[in-house]
């Protein structure tokens, strides 16, 4: 598969994943607003913060390193060894779910059982759901490696829709179940997700289409199970060592930051692209220059896209945080520190977007030794982050924790930018140009921020709905002018997006 074909497939993965994340966030937003009418905000808060954090941390620590290492291999790999390695995510997931569950129940403050009943059962069921999801990890990696975009979209969409329907029905009919509602729905979600992958591969491998079957390294569904042969090692030790390096890094990353929001699909998909196009152990000048050039062009465009997306969220988030919270939760959320927290988080999202792009390139291009050296830096950064979090939280309250995360992201971005600069230093390509914006566009962003800020002062949020709608109209006009300026000034990015989305649509028609 050529670099252009891989790029087209990665664009399909990223665009579909991004749309899925936006859809899921929208469903979650509407569902939470509905649930708050029937259940207490304490129960919803425990689910959205504590239990979801338990689940996401368990699956992240158990599988992230395996995904990165197993998607980095070339076409000549021994897939039986790779699948054996991937099955180790299950016992690792059991360990993390038990260990973290113990922390959640014994070390963290347990909610008042009169206010949030069944908390212990919720911890157990969310941990179990993480282990269930890990049972499908070999199938997920196999699907990603062979760019089965529709499978991922279908499986995740069905899982989220069924979970949302189940939650809504249980909230309406059995609201007294409390945390059991969300716990059972989460277990149902992961079960449906895994079963979708099992059903797809079972049907594909039993179908009479030899062309699709020949592209797969397995001939039957039982080939996915762990296998031991006397003639070769159980796992590829080079792959296993790389997994260990990424695991140390994943552990530190999870301590430093928990959420990657809607940018995660871009990071995952284009990490796969860079890992397939670039050779991990070689300098850029010693690789196929066509692939190096394509990687540089893609990286520049992604950096520009991340910067523009993050700036747009930050500029307009500042002026519309209070209105969003007021509509969502009323005065309970819009008064006090809520808007300040959300505005601070908008800045964090900007840094998070840029960091996601830079690190997906860096981790695909680094050698194992460079990954290990980076891990030492991350370790030092984790200690400074914890100290800074304590100090800033003491001085600034909850906002201080977000500011500490911003500092952490800034340091990580700086490290990644230094690596990218060194990587392309001996070549004519300069992908970091993606972080430069034209003076005209910068001026439009500044003007939009000023106008919407003034609009918030005079129109939001105690002047009634006509004033609120006028504030929204001002924002829509400013956003339209901003996007129009982007379209006129960032022609290279627009061409990249049109080209890749065109490739994606064409590939969809052909598959």
Coordinates of C-alpha atoms in Angstrom, one line a residue:
X1 CA 0.0 0.0 0.0
X2 CA 1.5 3.4 -1.1
X3 CA 1.8 6.4 1.3
X4 CA -1.0 8.1 -0.5
X5 CA -3.3 5.1 -0.1
X6 CA -2.4 4.9 3.6
X7 CA -3.1 8.7 4.0
X8 CA -6.5 8.3 2.4
X9 CA -7.4 5.5 4.7
X10 CA -6.1 7.4 7.7
X11 CA -8.2 10.4 6.7
X12 CA -11.2 8.2 6.6
X13 CA -10.5 6.8 10.0
X14 CA -9.9 10.3 11.4
X15 CA -12.9 12.0 9.9
X16 CA -15.3 9.2 10.8
X17 CA -13.8 9.0 14.3
X18 CA -14.1 12.8 14.7
X19 CA -17.8 12.7 13.6
X20 CA -18.4 9.9 16.0
X21 CA -16.9 11.8 18.9
X22 CA -19.0 14.9 18.2
X23 CA -22.1 12.7 17.9
X24 CA -21.3 10.9 21.2
X25 CA -20.6 14.2 23.0
X26 CA -23.9 15.5 21.7
X27 CA -25.8 12.4 22.8
X28 CA -24.1 12.6 26.2
X29 CA -25.0 16.3 26.6
X30 CA -28.7 15.7 25.8
X31 CA -28.8 12.6 27.9
X32 CA -27.3 14.3 30.9
X33 CA -29.8 17.2 30.6
X34 CA -32.6 14.6 30.5
X35 CA -31.2 12.6 33.4
X36 CA -30.9 15.7 35.7
X37 CA -34.7 16.0 35.6
X38 CA -35.1 12.6 37.3
X39 CA -31.9 11.9 39.3
X40 CA -29.8 14.0 41.6
X41 CA -26.7 15.8 40.3
X42 CA -24.6 13.9 42.8
X43 CA -25.4 10.6 41.1
X44 CA -24.7 12.0 37.7
X45 CA -21.5 13.6 38.9
X46 CA -20.2 10.3 40.4
X47 CA -20.9 8.6 37.1
X48 CA -19.4 11.2 34.8
X49 CA -16.3 11.8 36.9
X50 CA -15.4 9.0 39.3
X51 CA -16.8 5.9 37.6
X52 CA -16.0 7.0 34.0
X53 CA -12.5 7.9 35.2
X54 CA -12.1 4.4 36.6
X55 CA -13.2 2.8 33.4
X56 CA -11.1 5.0 31.1
X57 CA -8.0 4.7 33.2
X58 CA -8.2 0.9 33.3
X59 CA -8.6 0.5 29.6
X60 CA -6.0 3.1 28.8
X61 CA -3.3 1.6 31.0
X62 CA -4.1 -1.9 29.9
X63 CA -4.2 -1.4 26.1
X64 CA -2.7 1.9 25.0
X65 CA 0.9 0.7 24.9
X66 CA -0.1 -2.5 23.1
X67 CA -2.0 -0.5 20.5
X68 CA 0.9 1.8 19.7
X69 CA 3.5 -1.0 19.5
X70 CA 1.3 -3.5 17.5
X71 CA 0.2 -0.9 15.0
X72 CA 3.8 0.1 14.4
X73 CA 4.9 -3.2 12.7
X74 CA 5.5 -3.7 9.0
X75 CA 3.7 -5.9 6.6
X76 CA 6.1 -8.9 7.2
X77 CA 5.2 -9.4 10.9
X78 CA 4.1 -12.7 12.4
X79 CA 0.5 -11.9 13.3
X80 CA 0.2 -15.0 15.6
X81 CA 2.9 -13.5 17.8
X82 CA 1.2 -10.1 17.7
X83 CA -2.2 -11.5 18.6
X84 CA -0.6 -13.4 21.5
X85 CA 0.9 -10.2 22.7
X86 CA -2.5 -8.4 22.5
X87 CA -4.2 -11.1 24.6
X88 CA -2.0 -10.0 27.5
X89 CA -4.2 -6.8 27.7
X90 CA -6.9 -9.0 29.4
X91 CA -5.0 -10.1 32.5
X92 CA -3.4 -6.6 32.6
X93 CA -6.9 -5.2 32.6
X94 CA -8.0 -7.5 35.4
X95 CA -5.1 -6.3 37.5
X96 CA -5.7 -2.6 36.8
X97 CA -9.5 -3.0 37.5
X98 CA -8.8 -4.7 40.8
X99 CA -6.1 -2.3 41.9
X100 CA -7.9 0.9 40.8
X101 CA -11.2 -0.5 42.2
X102 CA -9.5 -0.9 45.6
X103 CA -8.2 2.7 45.4
X104 CA -11.7 3.9 44.5
X105 CA -13.3 2.0 47.4
X106 CA -10.6 2.2 50.1
X107 CA -8.4 5.3 49.6
X108 CA -10.8 7.8 47.9
X109 CA -13.7 9.3 49.8
X110 CA -16.8 7.1 49.4
X111 CA -20.0 9.1 48.7
X112 CA -22.7 9.2 51.3
X113 CA -24.8 6.0 50.6
X114 CA -28.0 8.0 51.4
X115 CA -27.2 10.4 48.5
X116 CA -25.4 8.1 46.1
X117 CA -26.5 4.5 46.9
X118 CA -24.8 1.3 45.3
X119 CA -21.4 3.0 44.8
X120 CA -19.5 -0.2 45.5
X121 CA -21.5 -2.1 42.9
X122 CA -20.9 0.7 40.4
X123 CA -17.1 0.4 40.9
X124 CA -17.2 -3.3 40.4
X125 CA -19.4 -3.2 37.3
X126 CA -17.5 -0.3 35.6
X127 CA -14.2 -2.3 36.2
X128 CA -15.8 -5.4 34.8
X129 CA -17.0 -3.5 31.7
X130 CA -13.4 -2.4 31.1
X131 CA -12.2 -6.1 31.2
X132 CA -15.0 -7.1 28.8
X133 CA -14.0 -4.4 26.3
X134 CA -10.4 -5.7 26.4
X135 CA -11.6 -9.1 25.2
X136 CA -12.1 -7.4 21.8
X137 CA -8.6 -5.8 21.6
X138 CA -7.1 -8.3 19.2
X139 CA -10.0 -7.8 16.8
X140 CA -9.8 -4.0 17.2
X141 CA -6.1 -3.9 16.3
X142 CA -6.6 -6.3 13.4
X143 CA -9.4 -4.0 12.1
X144 CA -7.3 -0.9 12.5
X145 CA -4.3 -2.4 10.8
X146 CA -6.4 -3.3 7.8
X147 CA -8.4 0.0 7.8
X148 CA -11.9 -1.4 8.4
X149 CA -13.4 2.0 8.8
X150 CA -17.1 1.0 8.5
X151 CA -16.7 -1.6 11.2
X152 CA -15.4 0.9 13.8
X153 CA -18.2 3.4 12.9
X154 CA -20.9 0.8 13.0
X155 CA -19.8 -0.9 16.2
X156 CA -19.3 2.3 18.2
X157 CA -22.4 3.9 16.9
X158 CA -24.6 0.9 17.8
X159 CA -23.0 0.6 21.2
X160 CA -23.6 4.2 22.2
X161 CA -27.1 4.3 20.8
X162 CA -28.1 1.1 22.6
X163 CA -26.5 2.3 25.9
X164 CA -28.3 5.7 25.6
X165 CA -31.7 4.0 25.0
X166 CA -31.2 1.6 27.9
X167 CA -30.2 4.5 30.3
X168 CA -33.3 6.6 29.2
X169 CA -35.7 3.7 29.7
X170 CA -34.3 2.7 33.1
X171 CA -34.3 6.3 34.3
X172 CA -37.9 6.6 33.3
X173 CA -39.1 3.3 34.6
X174 CA -36.7 2.4 37.5
X175 CA -35.1 5.7 38.7
X176 CA -34.6 4.2 42.2
X177 CA -31.9 1.9 40.9
X178 CA -29.5 4.9 40.9
X179 CA -25.9 3.9 39.9
X180 CA -27.1 0.4 38.8
X181 CA -28.7 2.1 35.8
X182 CA -25.4 3.5 34.5
X183 CA -23.3 0.5 35.6
X184 CA -25.5 -2.0 33.7
X185 CA -25.7 0.3 30.7
X186 CA -21.9 0.6 30.6
X187 CA -21.5 -3.2 30.8
X188 CA -24.1 -3.6 28.0
X189 CA -22.2 -1.0 25.9
X190 CA -18.9 -2.9 26.1
X191 CA -20.6 -6.2 25.4
X192 CA -22.3 -4.9 22.3
X193 CA -19.1 -3.3 21.1
X194 CA -17.1 -6.6 21.4
X195 CA -19.9 -8.6 19.9
X196 CA -20.0 -6.3 16.8
X197 CA -16.4 -7.1 16.1
X198 CA -16.8 -10.8 16.7
X199 CA -19.9 -11.0 14.4
X200 CA -18.2 -9.0 11.7
X201 CA -15.0 -11.1 11.6
X202 CA -17.0 -14.4 11.9
X203 CA -19.1 -13.3 8.9
X204 CA -16.2 -12.1 6.9
X205 CA -14.1 -15.2 7.4
X206 CA -17.0 -17.5 6.5
X207 CA -17.9 -15.5 3.4
X208 CA -17.1 -16.8 -0.1
X209 CA -15.2 -13.6 -1.0
X210 CA -11.6 -14.8 -1.3
X211 CA -10.2 -11.3 -2.1
X212 CA -11.1 -9.9 1.4
X213 CA -10.0 -13.1 3.1
X214 CA -6.6 -13.1 1.4
X215 CA -5.8 -9.6 2.9
X216 CA -6.3 -11.0 6.4
X217 CA -3.5 -12.9 8.3
X218 CA -6.1 -15.4 9.7
X219 CA -8.4 -17.9 8.0
X220 CA -10.8 -18.7 10.9
X221 CA -12.0 -17.0 14.0
X222 CA -10.2 -19.5 16.2
X223 CA -6.9 -18.2 14.7
X224 CA -7.4 -15.1 16.9
X225 CA -7.0 -17.2 20.1
X226 CA -3.5 -17.4 21.8
X227 CA -1.4 -20.2 20.2
X228 CA 1.8 -21.8 21.3
X229 CA 4.3 -23.5 18.9
X230 CA 7.6 -25.0 19.8
X231 CA 9.4 -23.6 16.8
X232 CA 9.0 -19.9 17.7
X233 CA 8.6 -17.6 20.6
X234 CA 5.2 -16.9 22.1
X235 CA 5.5 -13.2 21.3
X236 CA 7.8 -11.0 19.2
X237 CA 10.3 -9.8 21.8
X238 CA 11.1 -6.6 19.8
X239 CA 7.4 -5.8 19.8
X240 CA 7.1 -6.7 23.4
X241 CA 10.0 -4.4 24.4
X242 CA 8.5 -1.5 22.4
X243 CA 5.2 -2.2 24.3
X244 CA 7.0 -1.9 27.6
X245 CA 8.5 1.4 26.6
X246 CA 5.1 2.7 25.5
X247 CA 3.6 1.3 28.7
X248 CA 5.9 3.4 30.9
X249 CA 5.0 6.4 28.8
X250 CA 1.2 5.7 29.0
X251 CA 1.3 5.4 32.7
X252 CA 2.9 8.8 33.1
X253 CA 0.6 10.3 30.5
X254 CA -2.5 9.1 32.4
X255 CA -1.2 10.7 35.6
X256 CA -0.6 14.0 33.7
X257 CA -3.8 14.2 31.8
X258 CA -6.9 12.1 31.6
X259 CA -9.0 13.3 28.7
X260 CA -8.2 13.9 25.0
X261 CA -11.8 14.8 24.0
X262 CA -12.7 14.8 20.3
X263 CA -9.1 15.0 19.2
X264 CA -8.4 11.4 20.1
X265 CA -9.6 10.0 16.7
X266 CA -7.2 12.3 14.9
X267 CA -4.3 11.2 17.1
X268 CA -5.1 7.5 16.8
X269 CA -5.7 7.5 13.0
X270 CA -2.7 9.6 12.0
X271 CA -0.4 7.8 14.4
X272 CA -1.3 4.8 12.4
X273 CA -0.5 6.7 9.2
X274 CA 2.9 8.0 10.4
X275 CA 3.8 4.5 11.8
X276 CA 3.1 2.9 8.4
X277 CA 4.9 5.5 6.3
X278 CA 8.0 6.3 8.4
X279 CA 10.6 3.7 9.5
X280 CA 11.2 4.0 13.2
X281 CA 14.9 3.2 13.4
X282 CA 16.0 5.4 10.4
X283 CA 16.9 9.0 10.1
X284 CA 14.6 11.1 7.7
X285 CA 17.4 11.5 5.2
X286 CA 17.9 7.7 4.9
X287 CA 14.2 6.9 4.2
X288 CA 12.2 7.0 1.0
X289 CA 12.0 10.7 0.3
X290 CA 8.5 10.6 -1.2
X291 CA 7.1 9.2 2.1
X292 CA 9.1 11.7 4.2
X293 CA 7.6 14.5 2.1
X294 CA 4.1 13.2 2.4
X295 CA 4.5 12.8 6.2
X296 CA 5.8 16.4 6.4
X297 CA 2.9 17.8 4.4
X298 CA 0.3 15.9 6.5
X299 CA 2.0 17.0 9.8
X300 CA 2.0 20.6 8.7
X301 CA -1.7 20.4 7.7
X302 CA -2.7 18.7 10.9
X303 CA -0.8 21.3 13.0
X304 CA -2.6 24.0 11.2
X305 CA -6.0 22.3 11.7
X306 CA -5.4 21.7 15.4
X307 CA -4.3 25.3 15.9
X308 CA -7.3 26.8 14.1
X309 CA -9.7 24.4 15.8
X310 CA -8.2 25.1 19.3
X311 CA -8.1 28.9 18.7
X312 CA -11.7 28.9 17.6
X313 CA -12.8 27.0 20.7
X314 CA -10.8 29.2 22.9
X315 CA -11.9 32.6 21.4
X316 CA -15.6 31.7 21.3
X317 CA -15.5 29.6 24.4
X318 CA -14.5 32.6 26.5
X319 CA -17.6 34.6 25.4
X320 CA -20.1 31.8 25.5
X321 CA -19.1 29.7 28.5
X322 CA -21.6 31.4 30.8
X323 CA -24.4 31.1 28.3
X324 CA -23.8 27.4 27.7
X325 CA -23.7 26.6 31.4
X326 CA -26.8 28.7 32.0
X327 CA -28.8 26.9 29.3
X328 CA -27.5 23.5 30.4
X329 CA -27.9 23.7 34.2
X330 CA -29.4 27.1 35.0
X331 CA -28.0 29.4 37.7
X332 CA -26.7 26.4 39.6
X333 CA -23.8 26.1 37.0
X334 CA -23.6 29.6 35.4
X335 CA -23.1 31.5 38.7
X336 CA -19.9 31.3 40.7
X337 CA -16.7 29.6 39.4
X338 CA -18.4 27.6 36.6
X339 CA -17.7 30.0 33.7
X340 CA -14.2 30.6 34.8
X341 CA -13.5 26.9 34.9
X342 CA -14.9 26.4 31.4
X343 CA -13.0 29.3 30.0
X344 CA -9.8 27.9 31.5
X345 CA -10.6 24.6 30.0
X346 CA -11.0 26.2 26.5
X347 CA -7.3 27.2 26.7
X348 CA -6.4 23.7 27.8
X349 CA -8.3 22.3 24.7
X350 CA -6.1 24.5 22.5
X351 CA -2.9 23.0 23.9
X352 CA -4.4 19.5 24.0
X353 CA -5.2 19.7 20.3
X354 CA -1.7 20.7 19.3
X355 CA -0.1 18.2 21.7
X356 CA -2.2 15.4 20.2
X357 CA -0.9 16.1 16.7
X358 CA 2.7 16.5 17.7
X359 CA 2.9 13.4 19.9
X360 CA 1.2 11.2 17.3
X361 CA 4.1 12.0 15.0
X362 CA 6.8 11.9 17.6
X363 CA 5.8 8.5 19.0
X364 CA 5.5 7.0 15.5
X365 CA 9.0 8.3 14.5
X366 CA 11.0 7.7 17.7
X367 CA 13.2 4.7 18.1
X368 CA 12.8 2.5 21.2
X369 CA 15.8 4.2 22.8
X370 CA 14.3 7.7 22.2
X371 CA 11.0 6.6 23.7
X372 CA 12.8 5.4 26.8
X373 CA 14.7 8.7 27.1
X374 CA 11.4 10.6 26.7
X375 CA 9.9 8.5 29.5
X376 CA 12.5 9.8 31.9
X377 CA 11.5 13.4 31.0
X378 CA 7.9 12.5 31.5
X379 CA 8.7 11.1 34.9
X380 CA 10.4 14.3 36.0
X381 CA 7.5 16.3 34.5
X382 CA 5.0 14.2 36.5
X383 CA 6.6 15.3 39.8
X384 CA 6.7 18.9 38.8
X385 CA 3.1 18.7 37.7
X386 CA 2.0 17.3 41.0
X387 CA 3.8 20.0 43.0
X388 CA 2.5 22.7 40.7
X389 CA -1.1 21.3 40.9
X390 CA -0.9 21.5 44.7
X391 CA 0.4 25.1 44.7
X392 CA -1.9 26.4 42.1
X393 CA -5.0 24.7 43.5
X394 CA -4.1 26.2 46.9
X395 CA -3.8 29.6 45.4
X396 CA -6.5 29.6 42.6
X397 CA -8.9 26.8 43.6
X398 CA -10.1 24.5 40.9
X399 CA -8.8 26.7 38.1
X400 CA -5.3 26.0 39.4
X401 CA -5.5 22.3 38.5
X402 CA -6.4 23.3 34.9
X403 CA -3.6 25.8 34.8
X404 CA -1.2 23.1 35.9
X405 CA -2.4 20.9 33.1
X406 CA -1.8 23.8 30.7
X407 CA 1.8 24.0 31.9
X408 CA 2.2 20.3 31.5
X409 CA 0.9 20.4 27.9
X410 CA 3.1 23.4 27.1
X411 CA 6.2 21.4 28.2
X412 CA 5.2 18.3 26.2
X413 CA 4.5 20.4 23.1
X414 CA 7.9 22.0 23.4
X415 CA 9.6 18.7 23.6
X416 CA 7.8 17.4 20.6
X417 CA 8.5 20.5 18.6
X418 CA 12.2 20.1 19.3
X419 CA 12.1 16.5 18.1
X420 CA 10.2 17.4 14.9
X421 CA 12.7 20.2 14.2
X422 CA 15.7 17.9 14.6
X423 CA 14.0 15.1 12.6
X424 CA 13.5 17.4 9.5
X425 CA 16.6 19.5 10.0
X426 CA 18.6 17.8 7.3
X427 CA 15.7 17.9 4.8
X428 CA 14.0 20.7 2.8
X429 CA 10.7 20.1 4.6
X430 CA 9.5 22.4 7.4
X431 CA 6.2 21.0 8.8
X432 CA 6.3 23.4 11.8
X433 CA 5.2 26.1 9.5
X434 CA 1.8 24.8 10.3
X435 CA 1.9 26.7 13.6
X436 CA 2.2 30.1 11.8
X437 CA -1.0 32.1 11.0
X438 CA -1.3 35.0 8.7
X439 CA -1.5 38.5 10.3
X440 CA -4.9 39.0 8.7
X441 CA -6.3 35.8 10.3
X442 CA -4.8 36.7 13.7
X443 CA -6.5 40.1 13.5
X444 CA -9.8 38.5 12.7
X445 CA -9.5 36.2 15.7
X446 CA -8.7 39.1 18.0
X447 CA -11.6 41.2 16.6
X448 CA -14.0 38.3 17.0
X449 CA -12.9 37.8 20.6
X450 CA -13.3 41.5 21.4
X451 CA -16.8 41.8 19.8
X452 CA -18.2 38.6 21.4
X453 CA -16.7 39.6 24.8
X454 CA -18.5 43.0 24.6
X455 CA -21.7 41.2 23.5
X456 CA -21.5 39.0 26.5
X457 CA -21.2 41.9 28.9
X458 CA -24.3 43.7 27.5
X459 CA -26.5 40.7 26.3
X460 CA -25.8 37.8 28.6
X461 CA -27.2 36.3 30.6
X462 CA -29.8 38.1 32.8
X463 CA -31.5 40.2 30.0
X464 CA -33.9 37.5 29.0
X465 CA -34.1 35.2 25.9
X466 CA -34.2 37.9 23.3
X467 CA -30.9 39.3 24.5
X468 CA -29.4 35.7 24.7
X469 CA -30.5 35.1 21.1
X470 CA -28.9 38.4 20.0
X471 CA -25.7 37.3 21.7
X472 CA -25.8 34.0 19.8
X473 CA -26.5 35.9 16.6
X474 CA -23.4 38.1 17.2
X475 CA -21.3 35.0 17.8
X476 CA -22.7 33.3 14.6
X477 CA -21.8 36.3 12.5
X478 CA -18.3 36.5 14.0
X479 CA -17.8 32.8 13.5
X480 CA -18.9 33.0 9.9
X481 CA -16.4 35.9 9.2
X482 CA -13.6 33.9 10.9
X483 CA -14.3 30.7 8.9
X484 CA -14.5 32.8 5.7
X485 CA -11.1 34.3 6.5
X486 CA -9.7 30.9 7.1
X487 CA -11.0 29.7 3.8
X488 CA -9.4 32.7 2.0
X489 CA -6.0 32.7 3.8
X490 CA -5.3 29.1 4.5
X491 CA -5.5 27.8 1.0
X492 CA -3.0 25.0 1.5
X493 CA -5.0 23.6 4.4
X494 CA -8.2 23.8 2.5
X495 CA -6.7 22.0 -0.5
X496 CA -5.4 19.3 1.8
X497 CA -8.8 18.8 3.4
X498 CA -10.6 18.8 0.1
X499 CA -8.1 16.3 -1.4
X500 CA -8.3 13.9 1.5
X501 CA -12.0 14.1 2.0
X502 CA -12.4 13.5 -1.7
X503 CA -10.1 10.4 -1.4
X504 CA -12.1 9.2 1.5
X505 CA -15.4 9.5 -0.3
X506 CA -14.0 7.8 -3.4
X507 CA -12.6 4.9 -1.2
X508 CA -16.0 4.6 0.5
X509 CA -17.7 4.1 -2.9
X510 CA -15.1 1.5 -3.9
X511 CA -15.4 -0.6 -0.7

